[in-house]
PDB file of C-alpha atoms in Angstrom:
ATOM      1  CA  MET R   1      -8.544 -18.280  17.313  1.00  0.00           C
ATOM      2  CA  ILE R   2      -6.320 -15.585  15.828  1.00  0.00           C
ATOM      3  CA  LYS R   3      -5.413 -12.748  18.162  1.00  0.00           C
ATOM      4  CA  LEU R   4      -5.538  -9.199  16.768  1.00  0.00           C
ATOM      5  CA  PHE R   5      -3.755  -6.379  18.554  1.00  0.00           C
ATOM      6  CA  LEU R   6      -4.977  -2.867  17.677  1.00  0.00           C
ATOM      7  CA  SER R   7      -2.384  -0.127  18.081  1.00  0.00           C
ATOM      8  CA  TYR R   8      -3.874   3.358  17.733  1.00  0.00           C
ATOM      9  CA  SER R   9      -3.860   6.929  19.002  1.00  0.00           C
ATOM     10  CA  HIS R  10      -6.686   7.782  21.371  1.00  0.00           C
ATOM     11  CA  GLN R  11      -7.437  10.706  19.055  1.00  0.00           C
ATOM     12  CA  ASP R  12      -8.684   8.051  16.628  1.00  0.00           C
ATOM     13  CA  GLU R  13     -10.828   6.131  19.099  1.00  0.00           C
ATOM     14  CA  ASP R  14     -14.058   6.763  17.188  1.00  0.00           C
ATOM     15  CA  LEU R  15     -12.504   5.340  14.027  1.00  0.00           C
ATOM     16  CA  ARG R  16     -11.193   2.349  15.970  1.00  0.00           C
ATOM     17  CA  LYS R  17     -14.741   1.635  17.160  1.00  0.00           C
ATOM     18  CA  GLU R  18     -16.006   1.795  13.574  1.00  0.00           C
ATOM     19  CA  LEU R  19     -13.333  -0.686  12.511  1.00  0.00           C
ATOM     20  CA  GLU R  20     -14.352  -3.103  15.266  1.00  0.00           C
ATOM     21  CA  LYS R  21     -17.914  -3.095  13.958  1.00  0.00           C
ATOM     22  CA  HIS R  22     -16.651  -4.129  10.525  1.00  0.00           C
ATOM     23  CA  LEU R  23     -14.650  -6.957  12.095  1.00  0.00           C
ATOM     24  CA  ALA R  24     -17.705  -8.184  14.010  1.00  0.00           C
ATOM     25  CA  VAL R  25     -18.447 -11.078  11.646  1.00  0.00           C
ATOM     26  CA  LEU R  26     -14.975 -12.532  12.155  1.00  0.00           C
ATOM     27  CA  ARG R  27     -15.326 -12.032  15.903  1.00  0.00           C
ATOM     28  CA  ARG R  28     -18.802 -13.599  16.093  1.00  0.00           C
ATOM     29  CA  ASP R  29     -17.592 -16.611  14.102  1.00  0.00           C
ATOM     30  CA  GLY R  30     -14.905 -17.186  16.715  1.00  0.00           C
ATOM     31  CA  VAL R  31     -12.152 -16.576  14.169  1.00  0.00           C
ATOM     32  CA  ILE R  32     -10.495 -13.606  15.884  1.00  0.00           C
ATOM     33  CA  ASP R  33     -10.097 -12.109  19.333  1.00  0.00           C
ATOM     34  CA  ILE R  34      -9.569  -8.345  19.306  1.00  0.00           C
ATOM     35  CA  TRP R  35      -7.413  -6.664  21.924  1.00  0.00           C
ATOM     36  CA  HIS R  36      -6.649  -2.977  22.521  1.00  0.00           C
ATOM     37  CA  ASP R  37      -5.720  -0.933  25.553  1.00  0.00           C
ATOM     38  CA  ARG R  38      -9.329  -0.234  26.530  1.00  0.00           C
ATOM     39  CA  ARG R  39      -9.486  -3.881  27.626  1.00  0.00           C
ATOM     40  CA  ILE R  40      -6.892  -3.377  30.349  1.00  0.00           C
ATOM     41  CA  GLY R  41      -8.541  -4.288  33.630  1.00  0.00           C
ATOM     42  CA  PRO R  42      -8.606  -2.255  36.855  1.00  0.00           C
ATOM     43  CA  GLY R  43      -5.325  -2.570  38.716  1.00  0.00           C
ATOM     44  CA  ASP R  44      -3.424  -4.025  35.747  1.00  0.00           C
ATOM     45  CA  GLU R  45      -0.086  -2.398  34.966  1.00  0.00           C
ATOM     46  CA  PHE R  46      -0.590  -0.484  31.712  1.00  0.00           C
ATOM     47  CA  GLY R  47       2.831  -0.929  30.086  1.00  0.00           C
ATOM     48  CA  ARG R  48       3.278  -4.564  31.122  1.00  0.00           C
ATOM     49  CA  GLU R  49      -0.180  -5.590  29.922  1.00  0.00           C
ATOM     50  CA  ILE R  50       0.306  -3.922  26.541  1.00  0.00           C
ATOM     51  CA  SER R  51       3.700  -5.607  26.169  1.00  0.00           C
ATOM     52  CA  ASN R  52       2.282  -9.027  27.070  1.00  0.00           C
ATOM     53  CA  GLN R  53      -0.583  -8.692  24.613  1.00  0.00           C
ATOM     54  CA  LEU R  54       1.673  -7.392  21.848  1.00  0.00           C
ATOM     55  CA  GLU R  55       4.100 -10.291  22.309  1.00  0.00           C
ATOM     56  CA  SER R  56       1.298 -12.854  22.007  1.00  0.00           C
ATOM     57  CA  ALA R  57      -0.498 -11.224  19.061  1.00  0.00           C
ATOM     58  CA  ASP R  58      -0.756 -13.080  15.765  1.00  0.00           C
ATOM     59  CA  ILE R  59      -1.685  -9.985  13.754  1.00  0.00           C
ATOM     60  CA  VAL R  60      -1.013  -6.364  14.691  1.00  0.00           C
ATOM     61  CA  LEU R  61      -3.169  -3.682  13.088  1.00  0.00           C
ATOM     62  CA  LEU R  62      -1.402  -0.322  13.235  1.00  0.00           C
ATOM     63  CA  LEU R  63      -4.109   2.329  12.825  1.00  0.00           C
ATOM     64  CA  ILE R  64      -2.132   5.076  11.140  1.00  0.00           C
ATOM     65  CA  SER R  65      -2.808   8.803  11.286  1.00  0.00           C
ATOM     66  CA  SER R  66      -0.809  11.947  11.988  1.00  0.00           C
ATOM     67  CA  ASP R  67      -1.673  11.495  15.665  1.00  0.00           C
ATOM     68  CA  PHE R  68      -0.294   7.940  15.625  1.00  0.00           C
ATOM     69  CA  LEU R  69       2.952   9.121  14.019  1.00  0.00           C
ATOM     70  CA  HIS R  70       3.153  11.976  16.535  1.00  0.00           C
ATOM     71  CA  SER R  71       2.733   9.672  19.536  1.00  0.00           C
ATOM     72  CA  ASP R  72       6.057   8.524  20.991  1.00  0.00           C
ATOM     73  CA  TYR R  73       4.382   5.508  22.585  1.00  0.00           C
ATOM     74  CA  CYS R  74       2.618   4.381  19.410  1.00  0.00           C
ATOM     75  CA  TYR R  75       5.608   4.973  17.135  1.00  0.00           C
ATOM     76  CA  ASP R  76       8.683   4.210  19.253  1.00  0.00           C
ATOM     77  CA  ILE R  77       7.296   1.388  21.371  1.00  0.00           C
ATOM     78  CA  GLU R  78       4.297  -0.357  19.817  1.00  0.00           C
ATOM     79  CA  MET R  79       5.196   0.110  16.152  1.00  0.00           C
ATOM     80  CA  LYS R  80       8.904  -0.594  16.668  1.00  0.00           C
ATOM     81  CA  ARG R  81       8.301  -3.865  18.507  1.00  0.00           C
ATOM     82  CA  SER R  82       5.575  -4.883  16.048  1.00  0.00           C
ATOM     83  CA  MET R  83       7.954  -4.403  13.127  1.00  0.00           C
ATOM     84  CA  GLU R  84      10.638  -6.444  14.919  1.00  0.00           C
ATOM     85  CA  ARG R  85       8.234  -9.354  15.406  1.00  0.00           C
ATOM     86  CA  HIS R  86       7.079  -8.993  11.794  1.00  0.00           C
ATOM     87  CA  ALA R  87      10.709  -9.268  10.618  1.00  0.00           C
ATOM     88  CA  GLU R  88      11.196 -12.334  12.845  1.00  0.00           C
ATOM     89  CA  GLY R  89       8.105 -13.955  11.332  1.00  0.00           C
ATOM     90  CA  SER R  90       6.437 -14.350  14.725  1.00  0.00           C
ATOM     91  CA  SER R  91       3.533 -12.048  13.848  1.00  0.00           C
ATOM     92  CA  ARG R  92       2.154 -10.079  10.941  1.00  0.00           C
ATOM     93  CA  VAL R  93       1.829  -6.287  10.775  1.00  0.00           C
ATOM     94  CA  ILE R  94      -0.919  -4.664   8.713  1.00  0.00           C
ATOM     95  CA  PRO R  95      -0.867  -0.858   8.456  1.00  0.00           C
ATOM     96  CA  VAL R  96      -4.417   0.515   8.354  1.00  0.00           C
ATOM     97  CA  ILE R  97      -4.362   4.074   7.013  1.00  0.00           C
ATOM     98  CA  LEU R  98      -7.094   5.959   8.845  1.00  0.00           C
ATOM     99  CA  ARG R  99      -6.293   9.527   7.827  1.00  0.00           C
ATOM    100  CA  PRO R 100      -3.921  11.064   5.251  1.00  0.00           C
ATOM    101  CA  CYS R 101      -0.382  11.418   6.610  1.00  0.00           C
ATOM    102  CA  ASP R 102       3.255  10.943   5.579  1.00  0.00           C
ATOM    103  CA  TRP R 103       3.362   7.242   6.506  1.00  0.00           C
ATOM    104  CA  LYS R 104       5.168   6.098   3.347  1.00  0.00           C
ATOM    105  CA  LYS R 105       8.384   7.732   4.579  1.00  0.00           C
ATOM    106  CA  THR R 106       8.362   5.552   7.708  1.00  0.00           C
ATOM    107  CA  PRO R 107       9.357   1.869   8.020  1.00  0.00           C
ATOM    108  CA  LEU R 108       5.705   1.093   7.229  1.00  0.00           C
ATOM    109  CA  GLY R 109       6.285   2.235   3.659  1.00  0.00           C
ATOM    110  CA  LYS R 110       7.719  -1.166   2.735  1.00  0.00           C
ATOM    111  CA  LEU R 111       4.548  -2.984   3.813  1.00  0.00           C
ATOM    112  CA  ASN R 112       1.338  -3.476   1.881  1.00  0.00           C
ATOM    113  CA  ALA R 113      -1.154  -1.215   3.622  1.00  0.00           C
ATOM    114  CA  THR R 114      -4.925  -1.260   3.648  1.00  0.00           C
ATOM    115  CA  PRO R 115      -7.278   0.145   2.338  1.00  0.00           C
ATOM    116  CA  THR R 116      -6.157  -0.626  -1.216  1.00  0.00           C
ATOM    117  CA  ASP R 117      -3.192   1.451  -2.416  1.00  0.00           C
ATOM    118  CA  GLY R 118      -2.912   3.044   1.010  1.00  0.00           C
ATOM    119  CA  LYS R 119      -5.886   5.323   0.389  1.00  0.00           C
ATOM    120  CA  ALA R 120      -6.952   6.589   3.812  1.00  0.00           C
ATOM    121  CA  VAL R 121     -10.279   5.407   5.189  1.00  0.00           C
ATOM    122  CA  THR R 122     -11.469   9.003   5.582  1.00  0.00           C
ATOM    123  CA  GLU R 123     -10.664   9.673   1.907  1.00  0.00           C
ATOM    124  CA  HIS R 124     -13.252   7.123   0.774  1.00  0.00           C
ATOM    125  CA  THR R 125     -16.754   8.244  -0.104  1.00  0.00           C
ATOM    126  CA  SER R 126     -17.960   6.748   3.160  1.00  0.00           C
ATOM    127  CA  LEU R 127     -16.314   5.222   6.211  1.00  0.00           C
ATOM    128  CA  ASP R 128     -18.217   2.009   5.515  1.00  0.00           C
ATOM    129  CA  ARG R 129     -16.535   1.600   2.123  1.00  0.00           C
ATOM    130  CA  GLY R 130     -13.095   2.240   3.567  1.00  0.00           C
ATOM    131  CA  PHE R 131     -13.508  -0.117   6.506  1.00  0.00           C
ATOM    132  CA  LEU R 132     -15.063  -2.813   4.306  1.00  0.00           C
ATOM    133  CA  ASP R 133     -11.803  -2.851   2.361  1.00  0.00           C
ATOM    134  CA  VAL R 134      -9.889  -3.142   5.645  1.00  0.00           C
ATOM    135  CA  ALA R 135     -12.113  -5.966   6.911  1.00  0.00           C
ATOM    136  CA  ARG R 136     -11.556  -7.929   3.704  1.00  0.00           C
ATOM    137  CA  ALA R 137      -7.788  -7.492   4.031  1.00  0.00           C
ATOM    138  CA  VAL R 138      -7.909  -8.723   7.624  1.00  0.00           C
ATOM    139  CA  ARG R 139      -9.989 -11.742   6.609  1.00  0.00           C
ATOM    140  CA  THR R 140      -7.449 -12.620   3.911  1.00  0.00           C
ATOM    141  CA  ALA R 141      -4.602 -12.343   6.430  1.00  0.00           C
ATOM    142  CA  VAL R 142      -6.451 -14.451   8.988  1.00  0.00           C
ATOM    143  CA  GLU R 143      -7.227 -17.170   6.466  1.00  0.00           C
ATOM    144  CA  GLY R 144      -3.511 -17.375   5.706  1.00  0.00           C
ATOM    145  CA  PHE R 145      -2.879 -18.571   9.262  1.00  0.00           C
ATOM    146  CA  TYR R 146      -5.119 -21.620   9.195  1.00  0.00           C
ATOM    147  CA  PRO R 147      -2.954 -24.103   7.271  1.00  0.00           C
ATOM    148  CA  THR R 148      -0.156 -23.860   9.873  1.00  0.00           C
ATOM    149  CA  LYS R 149      -1.929 -22.533  12.959  1.00  0.00           C
ATOM    150  CA  PRO R 150      -2.339 -25.124  15.746  1.00  0.00           C
ATOM    151  CA  ALA R 151      -5.706 -25.832  17.261  1.00  0.00           C
ATOM    152  CA  PRO R 152      -6.668 -23.921  20.424  1.00  0.00           C
ATOM    153  CA  GLY R 153      -4.898 -25.292  23.478  1.00  0.00           C
ATOM    154  CA  GLU R 154      -2.078 -27.010  21.547  1.00  0.00           C
ATOM    155  CA  ASN R 155       0.567 -24.407  22.295  1.00  0.00           C
ATOM    156  CA  GLY R 156       1.296 -20.973  23.708  1.00  0.00           C
ATOM    157  CA  THR R 157      -1.351 -18.833  21.999  1.00  0.00           C
ATOM    158  CA  THR R 158      -4.156 -19.853  24.317  1.00  0.00           C
ATOM    159  CA  ALA R 159      -1.842 -19.997  27.302  1.00  0.00           C
ATOM    160  CA  ALA R 160      -0.628 -16.463  26.628  1.00  0.00           C
ATOM    161  CA  LEU R 161      -4.178 -15.259  27.010  1.00  0.00           C
ATOM    162  CA  GLY R 162      -4.705 -17.105  30.259  1.00  0.00           C
ATOM    163  CA  HIS R 163      -3.732 -14.245  32.567  1.00  0.00           C
ATOM    164  CA  THR R 164      -6.207 -11.871  30.911  1.00  0.00           C
ATOM    165  CA  PRO R 165      -9.814 -11.921  32.152  1.00  0.00           C
ATOM    166  CA  HIS R 166     -12.182 -13.028  29.411  1.00  0.00           C
ATOM    167  CA  ARG R 167     -14.285 -10.121  28.265  1.00  0.00           C
ATOM    168  CA  SER R 168     -15.886  -8.803  25.098  1.00  0.00           C
ATOM    169  CA  SER R 169     -14.108  -6.374  22.801  1.00  0.00           C
ATOM    170  CA  ASN R 170     -17.532  -5.090  21.787  1.00  0.00           C
ATOM    171  CA  LEU R 171     -17.571  -2.251  24.312  1.00  0.00           C
ATOM    172  CA  GLY R 172     -18.437   0.777  22.178  1.00  0.00           C
ATOM    173  CA  ILE R 173     -21.097   3.039  23.684  1.00  0.00           C
ATOM    174  CA  LYS R 174     -23.009   5.620  21.690  1.00  0.00           C
ATOM    175  CA  LYS R 175     -22.322   9.234  22.523  1.00  0.00           C
ATOM    176  CA  GLN R 176     -24.159  12.509  22.151  1.00  0.00           C
ATOM    177  CA  PHE R 177     -22.592  14.949  19.672  1.00  0.00           C
ATOM    178  CA  SER R 178     -22.844  18.609  20.628  1.00  0.00           C
ATOM    179  CA  ASP R 179     -23.900  21.494  18.399  1.00  0.00           C
ATOM    180  CA  ARG R 180     -20.267  22.564  18.343  1.00  0.00           C
ATOM    181  CA  ASP R 181     -19.185  19.128  17.102  1.00  0.00           C
ATOM    182  CA  ARG R 182     -21.711  19.340  14.280  1.00  0.00           C
ATOM    183  CA  HIS R 183     -20.876  22.936  13.355  1.00  0.00           C
ATOM    184  CA  GLU R 184     -17.146  22.229  13.236  1.00  0.00           C
ATOM    185  CA  PHE R 185     -17.716  19.099  11.136  1.00  0.00           C
ATOM    186  CA  LEU R 186     -19.858  21.105   8.706  1.00  0.00           C
ATOM    187  CA  ASP R 187     -17.309  23.940   8.483  1.00  0.00           C
ATOM    188  CA  GLU R 188     -14.476  21.482   7.854  1.00  0.00           C
ATOM    189  CA  GLY R 189     -16.583  19.726   5.223  1.00  0.00           C
ATOM    190  CA  PHE R 190     -17.291  22.951   3.335  1.00  0.00           C
ATOM    191  CA  GLU R 191     -13.613  23.935   3.381  1.00  0.00           C
ATOM    192  CA  TYR R 192     -12.671  20.478   2.106  1.00  0.00           C
ATOM    193  CA  ILE R 193     -15.192  20.703  -0.756  1.00  0.00           C
ATOM    194  CA  ALA R 194     -13.945  24.177  -1.713  1.00  0.00           C
ATOM    195  CA  ARG R 195     -10.309  23.016  -1.892  1.00  0.00           C
ATOM    196  CA  TYR R 196     -11.378  19.888  -3.774  1.00  0.00           C
ATOM    197  CA  PHE R 197     -13.199  21.934  -6.422  1.00  0.00           C
ATOM    198  CA  GLU R 198     -10.383  24.461  -6.799  1.00  0.00           C
ATOM    199  CA  ASN R 199      -7.777  21.736  -7.326  1.00  0.00           C
ATOM    200  CA  SER R 200     -10.026  19.644  -9.576  1.00  0.00           C
ATOM    201  CA  LEU R 201     -10.847  22.620 -11.808  1.00  0.00           C
ATOM    202  CA  LYS R 202      -7.142  23.323 -12.331  1.00  0.00           C
ATOM    203  CA  GLU R 203      -6.529  19.687 -13.216  1.00  0.00           C
ATOM    204  CA  LEU R 204      -9.569  19.594 -15.526  1.00  0.00           C
ATOM    205  CA  GLU R 205      -8.262  22.602 -17.438  1.00  0.00           C
ATOM    206  CA  GLY R 206      -4.721  21.238 -17.605  1.00  0.00           C
ATOM    207  CA  ARG R 207      -5.760  17.870 -19.002  1.00  0.00           C
ATOM    208  CA  ASN R 208      -8.328  18.980 -21.579  1.00  0.00           C
ATOM    209  CA  PRO R 209      -7.464  21.332 -24.470  1.00  0.00           C
ATOM    210  CA  GLY R 210     -10.209  23.866 -25.094  1.00  0.00           C
ATOM    211  CA  VAL R 211     -11.460  23.697 -21.517  1.00  0.00           C
ATOM    212  CA  GLU R 212     -11.148  26.731 -19.262  1.00  0.00           C
ATOM    213  CA  THR R 213     -12.376  27.009 -15.710  1.00  0.00           C
ATOM    214  CA  SER R 214     -13.192  29.610 -13.113  1.00  0.00           C
ATOM    215  CA  PHE R 215     -13.227  29.265  -9.340  1.00  0.00           C
ATOM    216  CA  LYS R 216     -14.547  32.180  -7.309  1.00  0.00           C
ATOM    217  CA  HIS R 217     -14.478  32.095  -3.498  1.00  0.00           C
ATOM    218  CA  ILE R 218     -17.126  34.726  -2.794  1.00  0.00           C
ATOM    219  CA  ASP R 219     -16.680  34.588   0.972  1.00  0.00           C
ATOM    220  CA  ALA R 220     -15.893  32.070   3.724  1.00  0.00           C
ATOM    221  CA  ASN R 221     -19.219  30.285   3.181  1.00  0.00           C
ATOM    222  CA  ARG R 222     -19.808  30.483  -0.588  1.00  0.00           C
ATOM    223  CA  PHE R 223     -18.047  29.704  -3.867  1.00  0.00           C
ATOM    224  CA  GLU R 224     -18.883  29.269  -7.550  1.00  0.00           C
ATOM    225  CA  ALA R 225     -17.321  26.999 -10.166  1.00  0.00           C
ATOM    226  CA  ILE R 226     -17.655  27.352 -13.959  1.00  0.00           C
ATOM    227  CA  ALA R 227     -16.322  25.252 -16.844  1.00  0.00           C
ATOM    228  CA  TYR R 228     -16.099  26.613 -20.402  1.00  0.00           C
ATOM    229  CA  VAL R 229     -15.542  24.571 -23.570  1.00  0.00           C
ATOM    230  CA  ASN R 230     -14.146  26.627 -26.451  1.00  0.00           C
ATOM    231  CA  GLY R 231     -15.261  29.739 -24.602  1.00  0.00           C
ATOM    232  CA  GLU R 232     -18.848  28.604 -24.081  1.00  0.00           C
ATOM    233  CA  GLU R 233     -20.161  27.933 -20.587  1.00  0.00           C
ATOM    234  CA  GLN R 234     -20.992  24.241 -20.195  1.00  0.00           C
ATOM    235  CA  SER R 235     -21.353  23.789 -16.456  1.00  0.00           C
ATOM    236  CA  ARG R 236     -21.811  26.047 -13.474  1.00  0.00           C
ATOM    237  CA  CYS R 237     -22.559  25.495  -9.829  1.00  0.00           C
ATOM    238  CA  GLY R 238     -22.716  27.390  -6.595  1.00  0.00           C
ATOM    239  CA  ILE R 239     -22.003  25.727  -3.258  1.00  0.00           C
ATOM    240  CA  TRP R 240     -22.638  27.377   0.062  1.00  0.00           C
ATOM    241  CA  GLN R 241     -23.412  26.816   3.710  1.00  0.00           C
ATOM    242  CA  GLY R 242     -27.026  27.452   4.613  1.00  0.00           C
ATOM    243  CA  SER R 243     -28.081  29.528   7.572  1.00  0.00           C
ATOM    244  CA  ARG R 244     -28.008  27.671  10.872  1.00  0.00           C
ATOM    245  CA  SER R 245     -31.089  29.554  11.945  1.00  0.00           C
ATOM    246  CA  SER R 246     -33.264  28.223   9.104  1.00  0.00           C
ATOM    247  CA  PHE R 247     -34.403  24.967   7.516  1.00  0.00           C
ATOM    248  CA  MET R 248     -31.652  25.408   4.888  1.00  0.00           C
ATOM    249  CA  GLU R 249     -28.842  24.511   7.283  1.00  0.00           C
ATOM    250  CA  GLY R 250     -26.207  22.321   5.630  1.00  0.00           C
ATOM    251  CA  ILE R 251     -24.078  22.464   2.478  1.00  0.00           C
ATOM    252  CA  LEU R 252     -26.176  23.328  -0.567  1.00  0.00           C
ATOM    253  CA  PHE R 253     -25.575  22.910  -4.317  1.00  0.00           C
ATOM    254  CA  SER R 254     -27.214  24.821  -7.175  1.00  0.00           C
ATOM    255  CA  TYR R 255     -26.701  24.596 -10.941  1.00  0.00           C
ATOM    256  CA  SER R 256     -27.688  28.276 -11.109  1.00  0.00           C
ATOM    257  CA  GLY R 257     -24.724  29.429  -9.062  1.00  0.00           C
ATOM    258  CA  ILE R 258     -25.081  31.302  -5.824  1.00  0.00           C
ATOM    259  CA  GLY R 259     -27.871  33.646  -6.961  1.00  0.00           C
ATOM    260  CA  ASN R 260     -29.972  34.741  -4.026  1.00  0.00           C
ATOM    261  CA  GLY R 261     -29.286  31.517  -2.152  1.00  0.00           C
ATOM    262  CA  ASN R 262     -32.927  30.449  -1.907  1.00  0.00           C
ATOM    263  CA  SER R 263     -32.963  27.888  -4.729  1.00  0.00           C
ATOM    264  CA  TYR R 264     -30.873  24.715  -4.783  1.00  0.00           C
ATOM    265  CA  ASN R 265     -30.719  21.305  -6.457  1.00  0.00           C
ATOM    266  CA  GLU R 266     -29.122  19.288  -3.669  1.00  0.00           C
ATOM    267  CA  SER R 267     -28.178  19.663  -0.026  1.00  0.00           C
ATOM    268  CA  MET R 268     -26.333  17.759   2.671  1.00  0.00           C
ATOM    269  CA  SER R 269     -26.851  17.885   6.398  1.00  0.00           C
ATOM    270  CA  VAL R 270     -24.791  16.533   9.282  1.00  0.00           C
ATOM    271  CA  GLY R 271     -25.935  13.189  10.655  1.00  0.00           C
ATOM    272  CA  ASP R 272     -24.552  10.709  13.146  1.00  0.00           C
ATOM    273  CA  ASN R 273     -24.965   7.070  14.129  1.00  0.00           C
ATOM    274  CA  GLY R 274     -23.964   7.570  17.734  1.00  0.00           C
ATOM    275  CA  TYR R 275     -20.309   6.894  16.945  1.00  0.00           C
ATOM    276  CA  THR R 276     -19.257   9.159  14.073  1.00  0.00           C
ATOM    277  CA  LEU R 277     -20.492  12.213  12.203  1.00  0.00           C
ATOM    278  CA  PHE R 278     -21.165  12.150   8.463  1.00  0.00           C
ATOM    279  CA  LEU R 279     -22.777  14.205   5.685  1.00  0.00           C
ATOM    280  CA  ASP R 280     -26.127  12.930   4.482  1.00  0.00           C
ATOM    281  CA  PRO R 281     -27.366  14.071   1.014  1.00  0.00           C
ATOM    282  CA  ILE R 282     -31.101  14.502   0.523  1.00  0.00           C
ATOM    283  CA  GLY R 283     -30.862  12.903  -2.929  1.00  0.00           C
ATOM    284  CA  MET R 284     -32.776  15.534  -4.910  1.00  0.00           C
ATOM    285  CA  ALA R 285     -30.240  15.549  -7.765  1.00  0.00           C
ATOM    286  CA  HIS R 286     -30.447  11.782  -8.274  1.00  0.00           C
ATOM    287  CA  PHE R 287     -33.979  11.074  -7.148  1.00  0.00           C
ATOM    288  CA  GLY R 288     -34.777   7.377  -7.024  1.00  0.00           C
ATOM    289  CA  GLN R 289     -31.167   6.238  -7.422  1.00  0.00           C
ATOM    290  CA  ASP R 290     -29.367   4.211  -4.800  1.00  0.00           C
ATOM    291  CA  ARG R 291     -26.450   6.333  -3.609  1.00  0.00           C
ATOM    292  CA  ASP R 292     -24.088   6.285  -0.673  1.00  0.00           C
ATOM    293  CA  LYS R 293     -25.273   7.878   2.521  1.00  0.00           C
ATOM    294  CA  LYS R 294     -23.084   8.660   5.521  1.00  0.00           C
ATOM    295  CA  LEU R 295     -20.515  10.477   3.388  1.00  0.00           C
ATOM    296  CA  THR R 296     -17.090  11.519   4.577  1.00  0.00           C
ATOM    297  CA  HIS R 297     -15.799  14.963   3.592  1.00  0.00           C
ATOM    298  CA  ALA R 298     -14.044  13.300   0.654  1.00  0.00           C
ATOM    299  CA  GLY R 299     -17.225  11.477  -0.343  1.00  0.00           C
ATOM    300  CA  ALA R 300     -19.265  14.678  -0.166  1.00  0.00           C
ATOM    301  CA  ALA R 301     -16.754  16.531  -2.347  1.00  0.00           C
ATOM    302  CA  GLU R 302     -16.721  13.737  -4.930  1.00  0.00           C
ATOM    303  CA  TYR R 303     -20.534  13.625  -4.980  1.00  0.00           C
ATOM    304  CA  TYR R 304     -20.889  17.359  -5.667  1.00  0.00           C
ATOM    305  CA  TRP R 305     -18.094  17.213  -8.231  1.00  0.00           C
ATOM    306  CA  SER R 306     -19.933  14.391 -10.036  1.00  0.00           C
ATOM    307  CA  LEU R 307     -23.007  16.650 -10.303  1.00  0.00           C
ATOM    308  CA  PHE R 308     -20.871  19.428 -11.765  1.00  0.00           C
ATOM    309  CA  ILE R 309     -18.841  17.308 -14.193  1.00  0.00           C
ATOM    310  CA  GLU R 310     -21.766  15.311 -15.607  1.00  0.00           C
ATOM    311  CA  ARG R 311     -22.866  18.362 -17.622  1.00  0.00           C
ATOM    312  CA  LEU R 312     -19.560  18.257 -19.501  1.00  0.00           C
ATOM    313  CA  ARG R 313     -20.099  14.679 -20.657  1.00  0.00           C
TER     314      ARG R 313
END
C-alpha cells in the first residue's frame, strides 16, 4: 500500500476533504493510505507525529494556495523536508494547485504540478473537474511505484506505520453553511464574473479587427456588456444580483441587458453538498442539454461568457 501524506493549510480544509473524496476509489481498493494532521491521535505530540509520517511517506501531496505559501510551518518545514526527500529519491512530491497563487516562483516551479498546466482547481468550471484531474495524476504516480515497491511487510513501509493507530482517513462530516457564508460566496462570485467579462471584452476587441466592445458597471450589483461588429451591435447581456428578499435571488443573465430587472434568460443560485458551496445554473438558456452543475466562480463566469459569445459566432 502506498502512503500519501497531505500537506495543506487549515484554511483549505474544505478543499482537502473534496480531494479525499476523489481519491476514495484508490483508498477503497487498498492501493493508498491517506494521512494528514487531522489523524493525529489524542495525546500524540503534534510535531513529532507529523515528522514521522512525512519521513515514511511514499508520495507527498502539497496542496498549494496563498495560505499554504504564507504558512511558515507548511512552507519552511513540511515543504522543505518534502523537497529534500524528493531530491534524494526517497519519496515523490506532487504539487496540487488549489487556488491561484505565485507558486511558480518557489522551488515547486521546477516540478510538474497538477491539475494539468498548473491550472488551479478553483479555476476549473467545477471542483469535480479539477479534482478528477488531480486524482488521475495521483493514480499515475501510484502505478509507477508498483514495479519496484516491495509487498506489504517486506520492509520498513509497513513497520513505519506500526506506531500509528489504524483508523480511517474518511472522516469528513457535513456542515451547515450560514446565510452569511452564502451571501459572501454570491458577492464574490458576482465580482469575479464582472472582472472576467471586463477582461475578456478587452481581449476580444484586441484580437479581432472590426470588433468593438463596451463594459458598463452600472452599480455594485449590475453590469452590461455589448459587442459590436463593424459598428453594429451583435451581442448584449446584462448580469446582476437578484434581490435577496424575492424569488429572484442569485446571479441573473439577460440578453436584453439590465432593463427593469424582471426578465432574464438564465440564473444561478448558491448550492452546497454539505462540504463546499457552488453556483447552480437553472439551465434555462440550454434547456435539455447536459451541462456542468456545481460551478466554481470561474465556471460560472465561463458559462455566462459562453452565452454572450455564442451570438458572435
